[in-house]
Structures are given as structure tokens and as C-alpha cells.
mmCIF file of C-alpha atoms and ligand atoms in Angstrom:
data_model
loop_
_atom_site.group_PDB
_atom_site.id
_atom_site.type_symbol
_atom_site.label_atom_id
_atom_site.label_comp_id
_atom_site.label_asym_id
_atom_site.label_seq_id
_atom_site.Cartn_x
_atom_site.Cartn_y
_atom_site.Cartn_z
ATOM 1 C CA UNK B 84 50.485 132.876 84.240
ATOM 2 C CA UNK B 85 52.810 135.868 84.270
ATOM 3 C CA UNK B 86 51.553 138.793 86.287
ATOM 4 C CA UNK B 87 52.076 141.311 83.465
ATOM 5 C CA UNK B 88 50.196 139.069 81.040
ATOM 6 C CA UNK B 89 47.287 138.677 83.440
ATOM 7 C CA UNK B 90 47.004 142.412 84.033
ATOM 8 C CA UNK B 91 47.380 143.282 80.361
ATOM 9 C CA UNK B 92 44.741 140.696 79.433
ATOM 10 C CA UNK B 93 42.364 142.001 82.054
ATOM 11 C CA UNK B 94 42.529 145.491 80.607
ATOM 12 C CA UNK B 95 45.064 147.213 82.843
ATOM 13 C CA UNK B 96 47.027 148.488 79.848
ATOM 14 C CA UNK B 97 49.913 147.292 77.737
ATOM 15 C CA UNK B 98 52.709 145.317 79.368
ATOM 16 C CA UNK B 99 54.674 148.593 79.487
ATOM 17 C CA UNK B 100 51.827 150.358 81.279
ATOM 18 C CA UNK B 101 51.516 147.425 83.652
ATOM 19 C CA UNK B 102 55.215 147.836 84.522
ATOM 20 C CA UNK B 103 54.465 151.415 85.560
ATOM 21 C CA UNK B 104 51.650 150.201 87.817
ATOM 22 C CA UNK B 105 54.036 147.734 89.432
ATOM 23 C CA UNK B 106 56.620 150.486 89.952
ATOM 24 C CA UNK B 107 53.916 152.590 91.605
ATOM 25 C CA UNK B 108 53.394 149.735 94.096
ATOM 26 C CA UNK B 109 49.782 149.567 92.939
ATOM 27 C CA UNK B 110 49.772 145.791 92.543
ATOM 28 C CA UNK B 111 49.486 143.282 95.365
ATOM 29 C CA UNK B 112 49.417 139.493 95.404
ATOM 30 C CA UNK B 113 47.844 138.070 98.571
ATOM 31 C CA UNK B 114 48.139 141.535 100.099
ATOM 32 C CA UNK B 115 51.886 141.893 99.436
ATOM 33 C CA UNK B 116 53.162 144.597 97.079
ATOM 34 C CA UNK B 117 54.746 143.015 94.031
ATOM 35 C CA UNK B 118 57.093 144.702 91.579
ATOM 36 C CA UNK B 119 58.212 141.753 89.482
ATOM 37 C CA UNK B 120 56.246 141.719 86.234
ATOM 38 C CA UNK B 121 57.458 138.197 85.411
ATOM 39 C CA UNK B 122 56.123 136.725 88.650
ATOM 40 C CA UNK B 123 53.878 133.709 88.086
ATOM 41 C CA UNK B 124 50.453 133.907 89.669
ATOM 42 C CA UNK B 125 47.345 131.762 89.735
ATOM 43 C CA UNK B 126 44.591 134.343 89.254
ATOM 44 C CA UNK B 127 41.864 131.936 90.364
ATOM 45 C CA UNK B 128 43.484 130.839 93.631
ATOM 46 C CA UNK B 129 45.477 133.956 94.489
ATOM 47 C CA UNK B 130 44.162 137.388 95.339
ATOM 48 C CA UNK B 131 45.729 139.743 92.810
ATOM 49 C CA UNK B 132 44.684 143.362 93.313
ATOM 50 C CA UNK B 133 45.340 146.707 91.645
ATOM 51 C CA UNK B 134 44.924 149.768 93.838
ATOM 52 C CA UNK B 135 43.267 147.469 96.356
ATOM 53 C CA UNK B 136 40.666 146.131 93.932
ATOM 54 C CA UNK B 137 40.684 142.407 93.197
ATOM 55 C CA UNK B 138 41.387 141.478 89.596
ATOM 56 C CA UNK B 139 38.571 139.235 88.417
ATOM 57 C CA UNK B 140 40.091 136.693 86.112
ATOM 58 C CA UNK B 141 38.033 135.962 83.036
ATOM 59 C CA UNK B 142 39.229 133.379 80.562
ATOM 60 C CA UNK B 143 36.522 133.572 77.932
ATOM 61 C CA UNK B 144 34.710 136.427 76.334
ATOM 62 C CA UNK B 145 31.393 136.210 74.467
ATOM 63 C CA UNK B 146 30.395 139.087 72.238
ATOM 64 C CA UNK B 147 27.202 139.689 70.284
ATOM 65 C CA UNK B 148 27.867 141.973 67.321
ATOM 66 C CA UNK B 149 25.475 143.550 64.870
ATOM 67 C CA UNK B 150 27.754 142.977 61.906
ATOM 68 C CA UNK B 151 27.666 145.820 59.422
ATOM 69 C CA UNK B 152 28.010 145.277 55.659
ATOM 70 C CA UNK B 153 31.450 145.792 54.116
ATOM 71 C CA UNK B 154 33.294 144.045 56.924
ATOM 72 C CA UNK B 155 34.811 140.564 56.742
ATOM 73 C CA UNK B 156 33.976 137.782 59.243
ATOM 74 C CA UNK B 157 37.596 136.854 59.917
ATOM 75 C CA UNK B 158 40.329 137.668 62.385
ATOM 76 C CA UNK B 159 42.519 139.356 59.796
ATOM 77 C CA UNK B 160 42.388 140.356 56.174
ATOM 78 C CA UNK B 161 44.875 141.968 53.851
ATOM 79 C CA UNK B 162 42.473 144.363 52.207
ATOM 80 C CA UNK B 163 39.313 144.756 54.229
ATOM 81 C CA UNK B 164 38.352 145.684 57.728
ATOM 82 C CA UNK B 165 37.424 142.647 59.824
ATOM 83 C CA UNK B 166 34.876 142.257 62.599
ATOM 84 C CA UNK B 167 37.805 141.936 65.023
ATOM 85 C CA UNK B 168 39.091 145.369 63.914
ATOM 86 C CA UNK B 169 35.800 146.803 65.204
ATOM 87 C CA UNK B 170 36.442 145.601 68.771
ATOM 88 C CA UNK B 171 38.186 147.687 71.400
ATOM 89 C CA UNK B 172 41.677 146.632 72.573
ATOM 90 C CA UNK B 173 40.376 145.168 75.840
ATOM 91 C CA UNK B 174 38.183 142.717 73.924
ATOM 92 C CA UNK B 175 40.896 142.065 71.329
ATOM 93 C CA UNK B 176 43.259 140.973 74.119
ATOM 94 C CA UNK B 177 41.192 137.828 74.488
ATOM 95 C CA UNK B 178 42.045 136.908 70.895
ATOM 96 C CA UNK B 179 38.444 136.234 69.932
ATOM 97 C CA UNK B 180 37.246 134.997 66.562
ATOM 98 C CA UNK B 181 33.879 134.997 64.802
ATOM 99 C CA UNK B 182 31.774 131.853 65.183
ATOM 100 C CA UNK B 183 31.125 131.028 61.545
ATOM 101 C CA UNK B 184 30.920 133.509 58.750
ATOM 102 C CA UNK B 185 28.522 136.036 57.398
ATOM 103 C CA UNK B 186 29.259 137.235 53.872
ATOM 104 C CA UNK B 187 30.876 140.634 53.478
ATOM 105 C CA UNK B 188 27.551 142.167 52.408
ATOM 106 C CA UNK B 189 25.452 140.332 55.045
ATOM 107 C CA UNK B 190 24.423 142.096 58.235
ATOM 108 C CA UNK B 191 23.190 140.888 61.555
ATOM 109 C CA UNK B 192 23.922 138.639 64.473
ATOM 110 C CA UNK B 193 27.495 137.475 64.807
ATOM 111 C CA UNK B 194 28.836 135.732 67.878
ATOM 112 C CA UNK B 195 32.497 136.437 68.606
ATOM 113 C CA UNK B 196 34.337 134.480 71.277
ATOM 114 C CA UNK B 197 37.623 132.832 72.238
ATOM 115 C CA UNK B 198 35.779 129.755 73.561
ATOM 116 C CA UNK B 199 36.795 127.145 71.004
ATOM 117 C CA UNK B 200 34.560 124.419 72.442
ATOM 118 C CA UNK B 201 31.409 126.490 72.308
ATOM 119 C CA UNK B 202 32.228 127.637 68.781
ATOM 120 C CA UNK B 203 32.919 124.076 67.662
ATOM 121 C CA UNK B 204 29.586 122.868 69.031
ATOM 122 C CA UNK B 205 27.616 125.719 67.505
ATOM 123 C CA UNK B 206 29.159 125.071 64.108
ATOM 124 C CA UNK B 207 28.964 121.283 64.238
ATOM 125 C CA UNK B 208 26.672 119.986 61.476
ATOM 126 C CA UNK B 209 25.512 117.307 63.933
ATOM 127 C CA UNK B 210 23.962 119.915 66.238
ATOM 128 C CA UNK B 211 21.576 121.371 63.614
ATOM 129 C CA UNK B 212 21.662 124.808 65.259
ATOM 130 C CA UNK B 213 18.763 126.764 63.681
ATOM 131 C CA UNK B 214 19.658 130.150 62.219
ATOM 132 C CA UNK B 215 16.991 132.615 61.154
ATOM 133 C CA UNK B 216 17.599 135.167 58.424
ATOM 134 C CA UNK B 217 15.555 138.100 57.188
ATOM 135 C CA UNK B 218 15.972 138.756 53.470
ATOM 136 C CA UNK B 219 14.711 140.855 50.596
ATOM 137 C CA UNK B 220 14.275 138.910 47.406
ATOM 138 C CA UNK B 221 14.151 140.171 43.862
ATOM 139 C CA UNK B 222 11.080 138.309 42.599
ATOM 140 C CA UNK B 223 7.827 136.839 43.824
ATOM 141 C CA UNK B 224 8.313 134.263 46.572
ATOM 142 C CA UNK B 225 5.613 131.603 46.474
ATOM 143 C CA UNK B 226 4.063 128.712 48.378
ATOM 144 C CA UNK B 227 5.999 126.445 46.017
ATOM 145 C CA UNK B 228 9.236 127.929 47.402
ATOM 146 C CA UNK B 229 8.061 127.208 50.960
ATOM 147 C CA UNK B 230 7.496 123.608 49.974
ATOM 148 C CA UNK B 231 10.759 123.335 48.052
ATOM 149 C CA UNK B 232 12.767 124.648 51.025
ATOM 150 C CA UNK B 233 10.851 122.381 53.433
ATOM 151 C CA UNK B 234 11.862 119.388 51.310
ATOM 152 C CA UNK B 235 15.427 120.598 50.816
ATOM 153 C CA UNK B 236 16.745 122.093 47.598
ATOM 154 C CA UNK B 237 19.750 121.138 45.496
ATOM 155 C CA UNK B 238 22.494 123.764 45.454
ATOM 156 C CA UNK B 239 24.687 124.483 42.423
ATOM 157 C CA UNK B 240 27.323 121.969 43.607
ATOM 158 C CA UNK B 241 24.772 119.140 43.951
ATOM 159 C CA UNK B 242 24.431 119.451 47.750
ATOM 160 C CA UNK B 243 20.890 118.743 49.054
ATOM 161 C CA UNK B 244 20.047 121.126 51.873
ATOM 162 C CA UNK B 245 18.340 120.009 55.065
ATOM 163 C CA UNK B 246 14.731 121.186 55.456
ATOM 164 C CA UNK B 247 14.463 124.947 55.830
ATOM 165 C CA UNK B 248 11.485 126.909 57.121
ATOM 166 C CA UNK B 249 10.460 129.756 54.851
ATOM 167 C CA UNK B 250 8.027 132.438 56.011
ATOM 168 C CA UNK B 251 6.766 134.964 53.467
ATOM 169 C CA UNK B 252 6.353 138.407 55.032
ATOM 170 C CA UNK B 253 5.369 140.103 51.783
ATOM 171 C CA UNK B 254 5.369 138.936 48.203
ATOM 172 C CA UNK B 255 5.687 141.103 45.113
ATOM 173 C CA UNK B 256 8.286 142.334 42.651
ATOM 174 C CA UNK B 257 10.435 142.587 45.758
ATOM 175 C CA UNK B 258 9.528 140.076 48.471
ATOM 176 C CA UNK B 259 10.421 140.001 52.130
ATOM 177 C CA UNK B 260 10.955 136.702 53.875
ATOM 178 C CA UNK B 261 12.375 134.992 56.911
ATOM 179 C CA UNK B 262 14.190 131.705 56.482
ATOM 180 C CA UNK B 263 15.476 129.202 59.024
ATOM 181 C CA UNK B 264 18.337 126.966 58.000
ATOM 182 C CA UNK B 265 20.120 124.341 60.050
ATOM 183 C CA UNK B 266 23.423 124.371 58.228
ATOM 184 C CA UNK B 267 25.984 126.942 57.294
ATOM 185 C CA UNK B 268 27.133 126.150 53.784
ATOM 186 C CA UNK B 269 28.972 128.862 51.893
ATOM 187 C CA UNK B 270 26.458 131.522 50.696
ATOM 188 C CA UNK B 271 23.710 129.083 51.658
ATOM 189 C CA UNK B 272 20.699 131.413 51.763
ATOM 190 C CA UNK B 273 21.680 133.110 48.513
ATOM 191 C CA UNK B 274 22.256 129.765 46.819
ATOM 192 C CA UNK B 275 18.961 128.328 48.074
ATOM 193 C CA UNK B 276 17.114 131.205 46.427
ATOM 194 C CA UNK B 277 19.195 130.796 43.279
ATOM 195 C CA UNK B 278 18.041 127.153 43.277
ATOM 196 C CA UNK B 279 14.458 128.412 42.914
ATOM 197 C CA UNK B 280 15.405 131.092 40.364
ATOM 198 C CA UNK B 281 15.465 134.132 42.679
ATOM 199 C CA UNK B 282 18.023 136.585 43.939
ATOM 200 C CA UNK B 283 18.697 137.755 47.490
ATOM 201 C CA UNK B 284 19.244 141.526 47.465
ATOM 202 C CA UNK B 285 19.562 142.051 51.231
ATOM 203 C CA UNK B 286 20.402 139.570 53.972
ATOM 204 C CA UNK B 287 20.459 139.873 57.731
ATOM 205 C CA UNK B 288 20.852 137.154 60.359
ATOM 206 C CA UNK B 289 18.414 137.624 63.194
ATOM 207 C CA UNK B 290 19.069 134.598 65.400
ATOM 208 C CA UNK B 291 21.367 131.666 66.032
ATOM 209 C CA UNK B 292 20.062 128.904 68.313
ATOM 210 C CA UNK B 293 18.647 130.676 71.371
ATOM 211 C CA UNK B 294 20.501 133.937 70.634
ATOM 212 C CA UNK B 295 18.439 136.778 69.173
ATOM 213 C CA UNK B 296 20.012 139.879 67.673
ATOM 214 C CA UNK B 297 19.547 142.682 70.213
ATOM 215 C CA UNK B 298 17.388 145.325 68.491
ATOM 216 C CA UNK B 299 19.202 148.017 70.492
ATOM 217 C CA UNK B 300 22.500 147.272 68.773
ATOM 218 C CA UNK B 301 23.192 149.606 65.857
ATOM 219 C CA UNK B 302 25.154 148.321 62.875
ATOM 220 C CA UNK B 303 28.757 147.757 63.989
ATOM 221 C CA UNK B 304 27.880 147.849 67.698
ATOM 222 C CA UNK B 305 28.501 144.964 70.054
ATOM 223 C CA UNK B 306 28.135 143.953 73.666
ATOM 224 C CA UNK B 307 28.984 141.007 75.896
ATOM 225 C CA UNK B 308 26.339 138.291 76.153
ATOM 226 C CA UNK B 309 24.210 138.465 79.273
ATOM 227 C CA UNK B 310 24.442 135.566 81.724
ATOM 228 C CA UNK B 311 21.001 134.401 80.579
ATOM 229 C CA UNK B 312 22.053 134.387 76.926
ATOM 230 C CA UNK B 313 25.255 132.535 77.699
ATOM 231 C CA UNK B 314 23.584 129.872 79.806
ATOM 232 C CA UNK B 315 20.869 129.397 77.162
ATOM 233 C CA UNK B 316 23.609 128.921 74.584
ATOM 234 C CA UNK B 317 25.506 126.425 76.725
ATOM 235 C CA UNK B 318 22.293 124.526 77.500
ATOM 236 C CA UNK B 319 21.376 124.472 73.817
ATOM 237 C CA UNK B 320 24.785 122.997 73.018
ATOM 238 C CA UNK B 321 24.819 120.355 75.735
HETATM 239 N N1 LIG I 147 23.749 132.638 53.723
HETATM 240 C C1 LIG I 147 24.315 133.461 52.827
HETATM 241 O O1 LIG I 147 24.073 133.356 51.647
HETATM 242 N N2 LIG I 147 25.134 134.401 53.278
HETATM 243 C C2 LIG I 147 25.404 134.603 54.582
HETATM 244 O O2 LIG I 147 26.161 135.513 54.938
HETATM 245 C C3 LIG I 147 24.808 133.728 55.514
HETATM 246 C C4 LIG I 147 23.980 132.742 55.055
#
């Protein structure tokens, strides 16, 4: 890959800023000062350094975000801010995308990566990746709803959902629940409750496979996955 692209991708500034670094003789390849921004390098095999510090080449990035409401789970949107707009330029350089979608008004765990294979596996209907949601429901949630979700309910388009696990945290005029689903149909949680005559008034995803939303992350905050989280995710997908 081109040297300027590598350095820009690894957070050493824009291609213009990288040119300045090269002019300053700050960049070496295998110990030799290099000034040619178009030079082709193999960042895995060759020792590329800036001010004497080796550039660690990273191909993939894995971000856990606490998605805030009002933001779209997409890479770009004409009208609204997207989850990618919330990332800093270093992370954006990796051209990441959200793994699946949360509705504009839904909060919670969103994985953002540029690893297409991992994303594909996590979203594959064959993998049945369990996703847990916390929700507030307008209406009394009952044992009958637990049973209905466990058996699968029919959505408004005739689709029969796979078994879901419903846990009632509190039941009243406004109920609080947690629900595990194995699929990711459009508006699935909201439509499952509609199927039993109830309305979701607040929705937050709290886990996806082995990944749990980090309670330390405020709305709109994000961080890279830890090595443990990433290996658990890869193992889960294998
Ligand atoms: N189900 C929904 O209804 N909305 C979401 O954002 C996620 C799951």
C-alpha cells in the first residue's frame, strides 16, 4: 500500500500532513529516511517508523457504541446525523459501518466495524445470534405474553418469529421487560409487542451474542472492543 495512505489510515494526519512529515525526514522504512509519499510498502513485513516509533498496522477496527436516540444506524444520511458522524476522524479512516440497525429512537449497544466477514456472520439468520433488549411497554405485560413470545408470534406481514425469551421486570400500566430475540427483522421488538396488542415506548439493546453494553459508556460514547470481547465474538461466530 502507498506510504501516505498507510500513515493517514493509521492516524498520522491527512495525506497533506503526512507529506510534511516526510519532508521533515520523520519517516523511515527499514531504517532509511523516505520522502516519497507514493512509495509502496508492506506494513506487516517492513518496519515503517515515524520519529523512530514503529507504525503498528491495523486492518480492522471494532467499536462498541452506546447509540443515542435521534441518530441513524447508517454510514450516511441526507437529513440526520449518523452513528459514523459521531466517530473521530481516526476511526472514520477505517471506513467502518454499523453491524445491523437500531431504529432512530432506539438506544444501546451497537457494534461498528470494517470487518465484513464478522459483520456478515453476526447478521446471518443461520447463526441465531441472541440479542437482549430492555424495554418499557405501555400496558400490562403478562405470562400469556411470555408464552406467546416463546412460541413465536406472527408479525403484521405474516412472518412467524423464532422463539423469544421474555422476562417481566415489572408489570403495571407501564411495564418493564427484557426480551431476547434471535433475529433482526425490521422493528422486530416493537412489532412483536404490537402482535400482542402493546406498545414499546422505550427500547435499548443491552447485548448481542457475547457482547454486553459497557455500563460506563454514556449515550453517544464509544470505545474499541477489548481483546477478550473480540475473541469471544470471533469464537461465538466460528
Ligand atoms: N427492534 C426494534 O423494534 N427496534 C430496534 O431498533 C431493534 C429491535
